[in-house]
Coordinates of C-alpha atoms in Angstrom, one line a residue:
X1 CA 104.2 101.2 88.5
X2 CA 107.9 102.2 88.0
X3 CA 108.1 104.4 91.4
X4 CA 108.1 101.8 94.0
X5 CA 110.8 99.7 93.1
X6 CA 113.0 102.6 91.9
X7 CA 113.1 104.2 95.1
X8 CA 113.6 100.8 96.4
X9 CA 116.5 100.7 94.7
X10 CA 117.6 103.8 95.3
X11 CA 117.8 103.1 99.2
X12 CA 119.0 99.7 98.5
X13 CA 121.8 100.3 96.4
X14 CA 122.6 104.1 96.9
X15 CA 122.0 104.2 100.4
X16 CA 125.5 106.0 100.7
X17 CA 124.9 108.3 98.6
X18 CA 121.5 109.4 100.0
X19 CA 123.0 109.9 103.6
X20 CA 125.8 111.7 102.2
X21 CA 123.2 114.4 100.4
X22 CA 120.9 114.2 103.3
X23 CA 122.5 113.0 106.8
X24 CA 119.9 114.7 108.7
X25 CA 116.6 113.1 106.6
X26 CA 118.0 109.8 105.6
X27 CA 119.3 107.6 108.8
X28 CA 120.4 104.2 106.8
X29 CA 122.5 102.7 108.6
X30 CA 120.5 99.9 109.1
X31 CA 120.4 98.6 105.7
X32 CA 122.9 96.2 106.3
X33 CA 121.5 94.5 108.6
X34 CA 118.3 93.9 107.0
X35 CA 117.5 90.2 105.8
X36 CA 115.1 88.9 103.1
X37 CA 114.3 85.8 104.5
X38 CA 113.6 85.0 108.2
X39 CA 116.3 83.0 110.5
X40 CA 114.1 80.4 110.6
X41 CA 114.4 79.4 107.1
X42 CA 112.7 80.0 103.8
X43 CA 109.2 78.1 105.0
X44 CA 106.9 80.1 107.2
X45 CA 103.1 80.8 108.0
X46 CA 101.8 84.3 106.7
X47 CA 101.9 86.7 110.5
X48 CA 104.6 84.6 111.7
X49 CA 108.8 85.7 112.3
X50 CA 108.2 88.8 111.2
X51 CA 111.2 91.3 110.6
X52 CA 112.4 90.0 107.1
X53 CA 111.8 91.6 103.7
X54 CA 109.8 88.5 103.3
X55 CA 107.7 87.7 106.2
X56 CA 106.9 91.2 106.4
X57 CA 105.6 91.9 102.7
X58 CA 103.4 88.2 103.1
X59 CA 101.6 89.7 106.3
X60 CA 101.2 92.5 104.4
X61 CA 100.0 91.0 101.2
X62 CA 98.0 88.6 103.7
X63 CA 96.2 91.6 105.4
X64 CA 94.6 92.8 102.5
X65 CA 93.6 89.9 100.8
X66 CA 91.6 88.6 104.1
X67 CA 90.0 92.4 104.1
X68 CA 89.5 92.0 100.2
X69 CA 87.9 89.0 100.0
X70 CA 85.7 89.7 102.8
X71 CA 84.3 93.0 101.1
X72 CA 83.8 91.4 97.7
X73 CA 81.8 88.4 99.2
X74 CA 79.6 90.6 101.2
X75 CA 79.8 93.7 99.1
X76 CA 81.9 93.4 95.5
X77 CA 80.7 90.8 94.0
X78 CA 76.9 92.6 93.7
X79 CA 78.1 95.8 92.7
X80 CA 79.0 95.8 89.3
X81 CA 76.2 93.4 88.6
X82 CA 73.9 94.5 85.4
X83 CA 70.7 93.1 87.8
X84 CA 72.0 93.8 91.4
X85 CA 70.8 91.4 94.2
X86 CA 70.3 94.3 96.8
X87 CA 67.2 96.0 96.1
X88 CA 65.5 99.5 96.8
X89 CA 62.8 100.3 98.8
X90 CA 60.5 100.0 96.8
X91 CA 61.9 96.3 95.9
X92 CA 63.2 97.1 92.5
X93 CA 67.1 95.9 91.7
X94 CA 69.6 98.6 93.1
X95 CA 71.4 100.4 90.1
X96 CA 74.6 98.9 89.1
X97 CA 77.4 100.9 89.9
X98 CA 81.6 100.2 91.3
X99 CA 83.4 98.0 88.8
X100 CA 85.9 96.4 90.1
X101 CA 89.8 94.8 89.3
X102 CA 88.0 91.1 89.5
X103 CA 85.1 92.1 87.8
X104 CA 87.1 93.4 85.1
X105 CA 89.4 91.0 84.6
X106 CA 87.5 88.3 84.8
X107 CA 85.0 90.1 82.2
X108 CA 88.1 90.2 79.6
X109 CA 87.4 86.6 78.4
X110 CA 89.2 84.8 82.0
X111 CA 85.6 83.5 82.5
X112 CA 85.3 81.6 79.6
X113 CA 88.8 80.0 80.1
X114 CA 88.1 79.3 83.5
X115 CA 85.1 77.8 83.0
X116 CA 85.9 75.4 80.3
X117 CA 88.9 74.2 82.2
X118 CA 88.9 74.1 85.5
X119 CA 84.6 73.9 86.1
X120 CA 83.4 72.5 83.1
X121 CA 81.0 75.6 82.6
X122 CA 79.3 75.6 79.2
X123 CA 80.8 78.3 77.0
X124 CA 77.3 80.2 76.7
X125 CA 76.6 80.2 80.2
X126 CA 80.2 82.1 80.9
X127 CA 79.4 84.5 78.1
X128 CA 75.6 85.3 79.8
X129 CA 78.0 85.8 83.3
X130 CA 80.4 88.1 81.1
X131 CA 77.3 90.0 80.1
X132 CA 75.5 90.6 83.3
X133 CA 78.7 91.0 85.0
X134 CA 77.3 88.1 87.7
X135 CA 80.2 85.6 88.6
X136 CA 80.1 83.0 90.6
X137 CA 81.8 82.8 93.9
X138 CA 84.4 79.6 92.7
X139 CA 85.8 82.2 90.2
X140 CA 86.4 84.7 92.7
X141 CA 87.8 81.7 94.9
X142 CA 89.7 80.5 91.9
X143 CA 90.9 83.9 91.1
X144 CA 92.6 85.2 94.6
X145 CA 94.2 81.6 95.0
X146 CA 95.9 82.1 91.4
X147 CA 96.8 85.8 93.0
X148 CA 97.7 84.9 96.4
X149 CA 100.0 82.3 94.4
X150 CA 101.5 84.7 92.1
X151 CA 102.4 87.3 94.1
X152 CA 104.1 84.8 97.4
X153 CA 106.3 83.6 94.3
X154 CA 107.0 87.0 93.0
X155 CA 108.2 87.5 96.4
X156 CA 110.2 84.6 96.7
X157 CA 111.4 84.9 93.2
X158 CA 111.7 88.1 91.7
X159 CA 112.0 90.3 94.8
X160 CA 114.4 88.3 96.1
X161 CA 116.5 88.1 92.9
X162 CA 116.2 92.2 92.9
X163 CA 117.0 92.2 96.7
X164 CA 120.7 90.0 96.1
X165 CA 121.9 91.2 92.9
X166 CA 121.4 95.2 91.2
X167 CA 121.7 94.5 88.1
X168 CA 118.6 92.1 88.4
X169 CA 116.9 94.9 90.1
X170 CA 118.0 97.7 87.6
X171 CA 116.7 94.8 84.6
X172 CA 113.3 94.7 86.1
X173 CA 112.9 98.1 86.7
X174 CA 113.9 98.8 82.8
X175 CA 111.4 96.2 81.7
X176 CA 108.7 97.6 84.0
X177 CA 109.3 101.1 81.9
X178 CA 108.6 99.8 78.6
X179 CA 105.8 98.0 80.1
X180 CA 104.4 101.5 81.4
X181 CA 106.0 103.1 78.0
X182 CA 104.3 100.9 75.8
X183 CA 100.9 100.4 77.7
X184 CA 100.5 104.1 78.2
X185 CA 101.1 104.6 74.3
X186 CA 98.1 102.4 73.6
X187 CA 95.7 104.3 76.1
X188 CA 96.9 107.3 74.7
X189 CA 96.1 106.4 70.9
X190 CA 92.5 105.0 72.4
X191 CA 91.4 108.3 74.0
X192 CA 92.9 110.6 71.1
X193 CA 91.5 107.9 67.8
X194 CA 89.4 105.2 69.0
X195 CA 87.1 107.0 71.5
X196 CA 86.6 109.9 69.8
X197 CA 86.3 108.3 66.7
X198 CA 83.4 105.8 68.4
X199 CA 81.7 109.1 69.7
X200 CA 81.8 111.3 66.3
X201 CA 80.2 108.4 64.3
X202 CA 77.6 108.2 67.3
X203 CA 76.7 111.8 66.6
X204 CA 76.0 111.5 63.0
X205 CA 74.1 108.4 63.3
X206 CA 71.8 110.4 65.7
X207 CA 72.3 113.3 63.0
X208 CA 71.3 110.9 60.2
X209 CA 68.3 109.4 61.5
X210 CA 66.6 113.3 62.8
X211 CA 67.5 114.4 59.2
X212 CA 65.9 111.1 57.8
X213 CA 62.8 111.3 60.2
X214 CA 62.5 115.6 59.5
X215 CA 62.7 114.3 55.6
X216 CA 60.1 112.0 56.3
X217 CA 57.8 114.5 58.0
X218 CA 57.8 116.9 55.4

């Protein structure tokens, strides 16, 4: 999370200093000359005047969400599904298996929000999709417009604002470690309390109810 835009700007910012260390590795001369936006102007079709900061990361972005969206319509979406649509050969549901980001996301309670504003979906009807891990394909529709969206505006917005100015760029990048700081903190204190905690009552429940049933027995 942190690595990518601190080696960004490393080589955007300290670009001297890197061919000073290494003039043989780093050849940076070019820096200078690179532009964010296109000559044509700020406006421009995803694939087209490519060469900019921005054209190129939209193709890029672009590229995989064509490749994305096509796997999870044909592929994705069934997955993770708690009764799977694709079925063995002897006609029974294939096991669930492959969660994926949407899937998960979605599942966190996005479902029910979606649902009650944008389709009008009765809230127990979102909760059964939750359960079963079956959306439908307007909230995947729904869901990589409101990416798509984000991240051409985080690329107009916020990598362009780290692109101009470094202290903008060395702000983000200290708000993306806290983020990591403080996010890695709380998976830490799940794994070492709230996971092990869950899995040591599980065992004395199953302990409990053999002692109870060898009690009973006698």
């Amino acid at each position: 999370m942190v690595d990518p835009p601190m080696s960004m700007y490393t080589l955007i910012w300290h670009a001297d200093a890197l061919r000073e260390a290494w003039p043989a590795i780093f050849h940076l001369d070019y820096i200078s000359d690179i532009s964010f936006f296109p000559e044509s102007g700020y406006l421009f079709l995803p694939f087209t005047n490519l060469g900019s900061v921005a054209s190129n990361s939209i193709a890029l972005y672009f590229s995989w969400f064509i490749f994305y969206s096509v796997w999870q319509v044909s592929i994705g979406m069934d997955l993770p599904r708690k009764f799977r649509r694709t079925k063995l050969n002897d006609g029974s549901p294939a096991p669930t298996k492959y969660d994926t980001v949407f899937h998960s996301t979605v599942r966190g309670g996005l479902c029910v929000v979606m649902g009650k504003i944008v389709w009008g979906r009765p809230k127990s009807v979102s909760l059964k999709q939750m359960e079963d891990n079956d959306f439908e394909l307007r909230d995947l529709a729904l869901y990589m417009g409101a990416h798509a969206l984000a991240s051409v505006l985080s690329i107009y917005v916020s990598a362009y604002a780290c692109f101009s100015s470094k202290a903008v760029h060395l702000s983000l990048i200290s708000f993306l470690l806290v983020i990591t700081v403080h996010r890695g903190a709380k998976r830490y204190t799940y794994y070492s309390t709230m996971m092990y905690g869950r899995m040591i009552r599980k065992q004395f429940a199953e302990q409990m109810s053999l002692s109870a049933k060898s009690k009973k027995t006698n």
